[in-house]
């Protein structure tokens, strides 16, 4: 179920207060428009009604994609993963009860994830929307990433899976919040990773670079 509240936010430029809808939970299957707005980076953007100044507002929200079996919790700042994990497990189990009754949904094969930055949040929304397994995508990023600076003509901090156009995807190389290069995401490569790693994948609330590193070290 999608739940919202309206908050008043002061514009950082002109100080004018404008209303802004925040989502405590988003059901992407019942409200597909919201999914698209997340992918377009628009859902969390606040526009001042007086001067038009845009500003990204990050707040805790639960994203639920019933079709692609994803329950994704976005917490902008995580102090202690252990503590948060405990709190979120409670929240997840409440939701399982409520939504399970309402939609006769079984959560057996669900993917439960927690992310702490907006970029990862939007990335996961897109990965599952495309029908991919985020663990395989993280492994691809980890293994395909150029490791030596001599191999590439640019510096980058990390890679992110992104949709381009209607039905193709790429990995963007991000440096200081800007995309500096891209690498085509190939379906064949994904299938290759799937056949290599499918049986070995651990499940975790936190599927990120550190997870991929731990996974690769084990194999
Ligand atoms: Zn303003």
PDB file of C-alpha atoms and ligand atoms in Angstrom:
ATOM      1  CA  UNK A   1       0.000   0.000   0.000  1.00  0.00           C
ATOM      2  CA  UNK A   2       1.226   3.500  -0.775  1.00  0.00           C
ATOM      3  CA  UNK A   3       1.160   5.861   2.202  1.00  0.00           C
ATOM      4  CA  UNK A   4       1.895   9.564   2.035  1.00  0.00           C
ATOM      5  CA  UNK A   5       1.944  12.721   4.134  1.00  0.00           C
ATOM      6  CA  UNK A   6       2.328  16.350   3.145  1.00  0.00           C
ATOM      7  CA  UNK A   7       5.132  18.319   4.761  1.00  0.00           C
ATOM      8  CA  UNK A   8       6.015  21.966   4.501  1.00  0.00           C
ATOM      9  CA  UNK A   9       9.551  22.664   3.452  1.00  0.00           C
ATOM     10  CA  UNK A  10      11.351  25.994   3.393  1.00  0.00           C
ATOM     11  CA  UNK A  11      13.141  26.813   0.153  1.00  0.00           C
ATOM     12  CA  UNK A  12      16.898  27.101   0.783  1.00  0.00           C
ATOM     13  CA  UNK A  13      17.089  30.063  -1.608  1.00  0.00           C
ATOM     14  CA  UNK A  14      14.029  32.289  -0.975  1.00  0.00           C
ATOM     15  CA  UNK A  15      12.817  30.743   2.325  1.00  0.00           C
ATOM     16  CA  UNK A  16       9.266  30.430   0.988  1.00  0.00           C
ATOM     17  CA  UNK A  17       7.445  27.384   2.433  1.00  0.00           C
ATOM     18  CA  UNK A  18       5.851  24.947   0.002  1.00  0.00           C
ATOM     19  CA  UNK A  19       3.986  21.699   0.526  1.00  0.00           C
ATOM     20  CA  UNK A  20       5.771  18.493  -0.413  1.00  0.00           C
ATOM     21  CA  UNK A  21       4.357  14.965  -0.525  1.00  0.00           C
ATOM     22  CA  UNK A  22       6.518  12.372   1.193  1.00  0.00           C
ATOM     23  CA  UNK A  23       5.979   8.634   0.838  1.00  0.00           C
ATOM     24  CA  UNK A  24       6.294   6.394   3.880  1.00  0.00           C
ATOM     25  CA  UNK A  25       5.684   3.447   1.618  1.00  0.00           C
ATOM     26  CA  UNK A  26       5.413   2.995  -2.119  1.00  0.00           C
ATOM     27  CA  UNK A  27       3.654   0.122  -3.815  1.00  0.00           C
ATOM     28  CA  UNK A  28       5.186   0.080  -7.278  1.00  0.00           C
ATOM     29  CA  UNK A  29       2.848  -2.591  -8.592  1.00  0.00           C
ATOM     30  CA  UNK A  30      -0.331  -0.759  -7.649  1.00  0.00           C
ATOM     31  CA  UNK A  31       1.158   2.649  -8.522  1.00  0.00           C
ATOM     32  CA  UNK A  32       3.492   2.092 -11.476  1.00  0.00           C
ATOM     33  CA  UNK A  33       3.656   5.856 -12.099  1.00  0.00           C
ATOM     34  CA  UNK A  34       5.599   6.206  -8.864  1.00  0.00           C
ATOM     35  CA  UNK A  35       8.153   3.659 -10.013  1.00  0.00           C
ATOM     36  CA  UNK A  36       8.793   5.701 -13.140  1.00  0.00           C
ATOM     37  CA  UNK A  37       9.115   8.886 -11.094  1.00  0.00           C
ATOM     38  CA  UNK A  38      11.749   7.208  -8.936  1.00  0.00           C
ATOM     39  CA  UNK A  39      13.679   6.038 -11.993  1.00  0.00           C
ATOM     40  CA  UNK A  40      13.543   9.607 -13.346  1.00  0.00           C
ATOM     41  CA  UNK A  41      14.870  10.944  -9.998  1.00  0.00           C
ATOM     42  CA  UNK A  42      11.676  13.056  -9.708  1.00  0.00           C
ATOM     43  CA  UNK A  43       9.768  11.545  -6.789  1.00  0.00           C
ATOM     44  CA  UNK A  44      12.156  12.931  -4.185  1.00  0.00           C
ATOM     45  CA  UNK A  45      12.541  16.325  -5.804  1.00  0.00           C
ATOM     46  CA  UNK A  46      11.015  19.319  -4.155  1.00  0.00           C
ATOM     47  CA  UNK A  47      10.287  22.394  -6.266  1.00  0.00           C
ATOM     48  CA  UNK A  48       9.807  25.739  -4.542  1.00  0.00           C
ATOM     49  CA  UNK A  49       6.428  27.162  -5.557  1.00  0.00           C
ATOM     50  CA  UNK A  50       7.797  30.681  -5.314  1.00  0.00           C
ATOM     51  CA  UNK A  51      11.147  30.603  -7.146  1.00  0.00           C
ATOM     52  CA  UNK A  52      11.134  27.120  -8.699  1.00  0.00           C
ATOM     53  CA  UNK A  53      14.404  26.064  -7.077  1.00  0.00           C
ATOM     54  CA  UNK A  54      14.626  22.232  -7.090  1.00  0.00           C
ATOM     55  CA  UNK A  55      16.075  20.324  -4.178  1.00  0.00           C
ATOM     56  CA  UNK A  56      16.468  16.602  -3.523  1.00  0.00           C
ATOM     57  CA  UNK A  57      14.768  15.613  -0.265  1.00  0.00           C
ATOM     58  CA  UNK A  58      15.939  12.280   1.132  1.00  0.00           C
ATOM     59  CA  UNK A  59      13.827  10.511   3.713  1.00  0.00           C
ATOM     60  CA  UNK A  60      13.183   6.981   4.889  1.00  0.00           C
ATOM     61  CA  UNK A  61      10.780   4.990   2.752  1.00  0.00           C
ATOM     62  CA  UNK A  62       9.739   1.439   1.989  1.00  0.00           C
ATOM     63  CA  UNK A  63       9.492   0.427  -1.646  1.00  0.00           C
ATOM     64  CA  UNK A  64       7.484  -2.654  -2.530  1.00  0.00           C
ATOM     65  CA  UNK A  65       7.455  -4.226  -6.009  1.00  0.00           C
ATOM     66  CA  UNK A  66       5.059  -7.185  -5.791  1.00  0.00           C
ATOM     67  CA  UNK A  67       5.567  -8.214  -9.388  1.00  0.00           C
ATOM     68  CA  UNK A  68       9.343  -8.471  -9.124  1.00  0.00           C
ATOM     69  CA  UNK A  69       9.236  -9.635  -5.499  1.00  0.00           C
ATOM     70  CA  UNK A  70      11.242  -6.855  -3.952  1.00  0.00           C
ATOM     71  CA  UNK A  71      10.853  -5.194  -0.571  1.00  0.00           C
ATOM     72  CA  UNK A  72      13.407  -2.407  -0.432  1.00  0.00           C
ATOM     73  CA  UNK A  73      13.983  -0.192   2.569  1.00  0.00           C
ATOM     74  CA  UNK A  74      15.737   3.094   1.985  1.00  0.00           C
ATOM     75  CA  UNK A  75      17.305   4.716   5.049  1.00  0.00           C
ATOM     76  CA  UNK A  76      19.291   7.849   4.151  1.00  0.00           C
ATOM     77  CA  UNK A  77      21.823   7.470   6.958  1.00  0.00           C
ATOM     78  CA  UNK A  78      22.652   4.234   8.706  1.00  0.00           C
ATOM     79  CA  UNK A  79      24.682   4.542  11.907  1.00  0.00           C
ATOM     80  CA  UNK A  80      24.807   0.925  12.862  1.00  0.00           C
ATOM     81  CA  UNK A  81      23.832  -1.788  10.418  1.00  0.00           C
ATOM     82  CA  UNK A  82      23.134  -4.261  13.229  1.00  0.00           C
ATOM     83  CA  UNK A  83      20.807  -1.886  15.010  1.00  0.00           C
ATOM     84  CA  UNK A  84      18.991  -0.874  11.847  1.00  0.00           C
ATOM     85  CA  UNK A  85      18.749  -4.429  10.686  1.00  0.00           C
ATOM     86  CA  UNK A  86      16.949  -5.383  13.883  1.00  0.00           C
ATOM     87  CA  UNK A  87      14.532  -2.450  13.587  1.00  0.00           C
ATOM     88  CA  UNK A  88      13.870  -3.186   9.926  1.00  0.00           C
ATOM     89  CA  UNK A  89      13.341  -6.874  10.472  1.00  0.00           C
ATOM     90  CA  UNK A  90      10.470  -5.857  12.753  1.00  0.00           C
ATOM     91  CA  UNK A  91       9.076  -3.580  10.073  1.00  0.00           C
ATOM     92  CA  UNK A  92       9.479  -6.248   7.387  1.00  0.00           C
ATOM     93  CA  UNK A  93       7.647  -8.802   9.488  1.00  0.00           C
ATOM     94  CA  UNK A  94       4.767  -6.386  10.171  1.00  0.00           C
ATOM     95  CA  UNK A  95       4.437  -5.715   6.470  1.00  0.00           C
ATOM     96  CA  UNK A  96       4.529  -9.402   5.650  1.00  0.00           C
ATOM     97  CA  UNK A  97       1.570  -9.861   7.947  1.00  0.00           C
ATOM     98  CA  UNK A  98      -0.495  -6.912   6.733  1.00  0.00           C
ATOM     99  CA  UNK A  99       0.230  -7.175   3.021  1.00  0.00           C
ATOM    100  CA  UNK A 100       0.200 -10.962   3.128  1.00  0.00           C
ATOM    101  CA  UNK A 101      -3.370 -10.915   4.425  1.00  0.00           C
ATOM    102  CA  UNK A 102      -4.494  -8.186   2.078  1.00  0.00           C
ATOM    103  CA  UNK A 103      -3.110  -9.586  -1.157  1.00  0.00           C
ATOM    104  CA  UNK A 104      -2.764 -13.232  -0.127  1.00  0.00           C
ATOM    105  CA  UNK A 105       0.840 -12.727  -0.938  1.00  0.00           C
ATOM    106  CA  UNK A 106       3.470 -15.246   0.040  1.00  0.00           C
ATOM    107  CA  UNK A 107       6.885 -13.770   0.805  1.00  0.00           C
ATOM    108  CA  UNK A 108       8.895 -16.983   0.503  1.00  0.00           C
ATOM    109  CA  UNK A 109      10.860 -16.008  -2.554  1.00  0.00           C
ATOM    110  CA  UNK A 110      10.999 -12.297  -1.826  1.00  0.00           C
ATOM    111  CA  UNK A 111      14.142 -10.229  -1.886  1.00  0.00           C
ATOM    112  CA  UNK A 112      14.462  -8.025   1.202  1.00  0.00           C
ATOM    113  CA  UNK A 113      17.022  -5.268   0.823  1.00  0.00           C
ATOM    114  CA  UNK A 114      18.234  -2.213   2.708  1.00  0.00           C
ATOM    115  CA  UNK A 115      20.049   0.715   1.075  1.00  0.00           C
ATOM    116  CA  UNK A 116      21.344   3.956   2.535  1.00  0.00           C
ATOM    117  CA  UNK A 117      21.865   6.226  -0.444  1.00  0.00           C
ATOM    118  CA  UNK A 118      19.518   7.503  -3.111  1.00  0.00           C
ATOM    119  CA  UNK A 119      21.667   6.297  -6.005  1.00  0.00           C
ATOM    120  CA  UNK A 120      21.642   2.704  -4.751  1.00  0.00           C
ATOM    121  CA  UNK A 121      17.936   2.963  -4.055  1.00  0.00           C
ATOM    122  CA  UNK A 122      17.166   3.996  -7.632  1.00  0.00           C
ATOM    123  CA  UNK A 123      19.642   1.453  -8.981  1.00  0.00           C
ATOM    124  CA  UNK A 124      17.895  -1.426  -7.182  1.00  0.00           C
ATOM    125  CA  UNK A 125      14.478  -0.220  -8.340  1.00  0.00           C
ATOM    126  CA  UNK A 126      15.768  -0.396 -11.921  1.00  0.00           C
ATOM    127  CA  UNK A 127      17.535  -3.754 -11.550  1.00  0.00           C
ATOM    128  CA  UNK A 128      14.398  -5.466 -10.268  1.00  0.00           C
ATOM    129  CA  UNK A 129      12.166  -3.594 -12.696  1.00  0.00           C
ATOM    130  CA  UNK A 130      14.288  -5.124 -15.462  1.00  0.00           C
ATOM    131  CA  UNK A 131      13.767  -8.558 -13.928  1.00  0.00           C
ATOM    132  CA  UNK A 132      17.416  -9.037 -12.939  1.00  0.00           C
ATOM    133  CA  UNK A 133      18.919 -10.368  -9.723  1.00  0.00           C
ATOM    134  CA  UNK A 134      20.777  -7.531  -7.942  1.00  0.00           C
ATOM    135  CA  UNK A 135      23.338  -9.984  -6.576  1.00  0.00           C
ATOM    136  CA  UNK A 136      24.405 -10.969 -10.078  1.00  0.00           C
ATOM    137  CA  UNK A 137      24.515  -7.327 -11.109  1.00  0.00           C
ATOM    138  CA  UNK A 138      26.742  -6.479  -8.117  1.00  0.00           C
ATOM    139  CA  UNK A 139      29.052  -9.347  -9.039  1.00  0.00           C
ATOM    140  CA  UNK A 140      29.211  -8.111 -12.628  1.00  0.00           C
ATOM    141  CA  UNK A 141      30.138  -4.628 -11.433  1.00  0.00           C
ATOM    142  CA  UNK A 142      32.766  -6.028  -9.111  1.00  0.00           C
ATOM    143  CA  UNK A 143      34.353  -8.418 -11.595  1.00  0.00           C
ATOM    144  CA  UNK A 144      34.044  -6.360 -14.781  1.00  0.00           C
ATOM    145  CA  UNK A 145      35.284  -3.119 -13.195  1.00  0.00           C
ATOM    146  CA  UNK A 146      38.618  -2.022 -14.632  1.00  0.00           C
ATOM    147  CA  UNK A 147      41.054  -2.347 -11.729  1.00  0.00           C
ATOM    148  CA  UNK A 148      44.176  -0.747 -13.157  1.00  0.00           C
ATOM    149  CA  UNK A 149      44.235   2.919 -13.975  1.00  0.00           C
ATOM    150  CA  UNK A 150      46.334   2.226 -17.084  1.00  0.00           C
ATOM    151  CA  UNK A 151      43.426   0.255 -18.566  1.00  0.00           C
ATOM    152  CA  UNK A 152      41.181   3.282 -18.774  1.00  0.00           C
ATOM    153  CA  UNK A 153      41.576   6.965 -19.526  1.00  0.00           C
ATOM    154  CA  UNK A 154      39.558   8.228 -16.580  1.00  0.00           C
ATOM    155  CA  UNK A 155      39.214   7.983 -12.816  1.00  0.00           C
ATOM    156  CA  UNK A 156      36.016   6.846 -11.171  1.00  0.00           C
ATOM    157  CA  UNK A 157      34.619   6.119  -7.715  1.00  0.00           C
ATOM    158  CA  UNK A 158      32.085   3.437  -8.510  1.00  0.00           C
ATOM    159  CA  UNK A 159      29.778   1.971 -11.160  1.00  0.00           C
ATOM    160  CA  UNK A 160      26.021   2.096 -11.254  1.00  0.00           C
ATOM    161  CA  UNK A 161      23.462   0.109 -13.280  1.00  0.00           C
ATOM    162  CA  UNK A 162      21.228   2.487 -15.261  1.00  0.00           C
ATOM    163  CA  UNK A 163      18.447   2.246 -17.774  1.00  0.00           C
ATOM    164  CA  UNK A 164      19.030   3.936 -21.130  1.00  0.00           C
ATOM    165  CA  UNK A 165      16.056   4.491 -23.366  1.00  0.00           C
ATOM    166  CA  UNK A 166      13.198   2.024 -23.161  1.00  0.00           C
ATOM    167  CA  UNK A 167      14.874  -1.325 -22.952  1.00  0.00           C
ATOM    168  CA  UNK A 168      18.619  -1.185 -22.735  1.00  0.00           C
ATOM    169  CA  UNK A 169      20.938  -0.841 -19.785  1.00  0.00           C
ATOM    170  CA  UNK A 170      24.457   0.236 -19.040  1.00  0.00           C
ATOM    171  CA  UNK A 171      26.930   0.630 -16.221  1.00  0.00           C
ATOM    172  CA  UNK A 172      27.787   4.255 -15.621  1.00  0.00           C
ATOM    173  CA  UNK A 173      31.164   5.128 -14.137  1.00  0.00           C
ATOM    174  CA  UNK A 174      30.636   7.837 -11.537  1.00  0.00           C
ATOM    175  CA  UNK A 175      33.302  10.274 -10.417  1.00  0.00           C
ATOM    176  CA  UNK A 176      32.421  12.992  -7.907  1.00  0.00           C
ATOM    177  CA  UNK A 177      28.700  12.560  -8.595  1.00  0.00           C
ATOM    178  CA  UNK A 178      29.111  12.844 -12.356  1.00  0.00           C
ATOM    179  CA  UNK A 179      28.929  10.134 -14.997  1.00  0.00           C
ATOM    180  CA  UNK A 180      32.323  10.060 -16.751  1.00  0.00           C
ATOM    181  CA  UNK A 181      31.977   6.940 -18.905  1.00  0.00           C
ATOM    182  CA  UNK A 182      29.743   3.974 -19.520  1.00  0.00           C
ATOM    183  CA  UNK A 183      29.937   0.277 -20.279  1.00  0.00           C
ATOM    184  CA  UNK A 184      27.199  -1.529 -22.139  1.00  0.00           C
ATOM    185  CA  UNK A 185      25.272  -4.053 -20.072  1.00  0.00           C
ATOM    186  CA  UNK A 186      24.987  -7.226 -22.106  1.00  0.00           C
ATOM    187  CA  UNK A 187      22.328  -9.827 -21.614  1.00  0.00           C
ATOM    188  CA  UNK A 188      24.821 -12.555 -22.663  1.00  0.00           C
ATOM    189  CA  UNK A 189      27.227 -11.458 -19.952  1.00  0.00           C
ATOM    190  CA  UNK A 190      24.415 -11.484 -17.395  1.00  0.00           C
ATOM    191  CA  UNK A 191      23.450 -15.020 -18.451  1.00  0.00           C
ATOM    192  CA  UNK A 192      27.079 -16.056 -18.169  1.00  0.00           C
ATOM    193  CA  UNK A 193      27.243 -14.753 -14.581  1.00  0.00           C
ATOM    194  CA  UNK A 194      23.957 -16.442 -13.848  1.00  0.00           C
ATOM    195  CA  UNK A 195      25.226 -19.836 -14.910  1.00  0.00           C
ATOM    196  CA  UNK A 196      28.540 -19.353 -13.065  1.00  0.00           C
ATOM    197  CA  UNK A 197      27.247 -18.009  -9.762  1.00  0.00           C
ATOM    198  CA  UNK A 198      23.533 -18.718  -9.346  1.00  0.00           C
ATOM    199  CA  UNK A 199      24.019 -21.670  -7.018  1.00  0.00           C
ATOM    200  CA  UNK A 200      26.564 -19.849  -4.839  1.00  0.00           C
ATOM    201  CA  UNK A 201      24.737 -16.648  -3.993  1.00  0.00           C
ATOM    202  CA  UNK A 202      24.214 -15.709  -0.343  1.00  0.00           C
ATOM    203  CA  UNK A 203      21.152 -13.743   0.539  1.00  0.00           C
ATOM    204  CA  UNK A 204      21.604 -10.555   2.550  1.00  0.00           C
ATOM    205  CA  UNK A 205      19.748  -7.346   3.352  1.00  0.00           C
ATOM    206  CA  UNK A 206      22.817  -5.476   2.167  1.00  0.00           C
ATOM    207  CA  UNK A 207      23.816  -6.361  -1.379  1.00  0.00           C
ATOM    208  CA  UNK A 208      26.544  -3.929  -2.392  1.00  0.00           C
ATOM    209  CA  UNK A 209      30.225  -3.807  -3.313  1.00  0.00           C
ATOM    210  CA  UNK A 210      31.282  -5.153   0.096  1.00  0.00           C
ATOM    211  CA  UNK A 211      28.876  -8.049  -0.363  1.00  0.00           C
ATOM    212  CA  UNK A 212      30.313  -8.778  -3.826  1.00  0.00           C
ATOM    213  CA  UNK A 213      33.851  -8.652  -2.445  1.00  0.00           C
ATOM    214  CA  UNK A 214      32.989 -11.138   0.309  1.00  0.00           C
ATOM    215  CA  UNK A 215      31.215 -13.366  -2.208  1.00  0.00           C
ATOM    216  CA  UNK A 216      34.134 -13.439  -4.646  1.00  0.00           C
ATOM    217  CA  UNK A 217      36.665 -14.063  -1.850  1.00  0.00           C
ATOM    218  CA  UNK A 218      34.777 -17.204  -0.889  1.00  0.00           C
ATOM    219  CA  UNK A 219      34.693 -18.751  -4.348  1.00  0.00           C
TER     220      UNK A 219
HETATM  221 ZN1  LIG B   1      12.308  29.460  -3.441  1.00  0.00          ZN
END
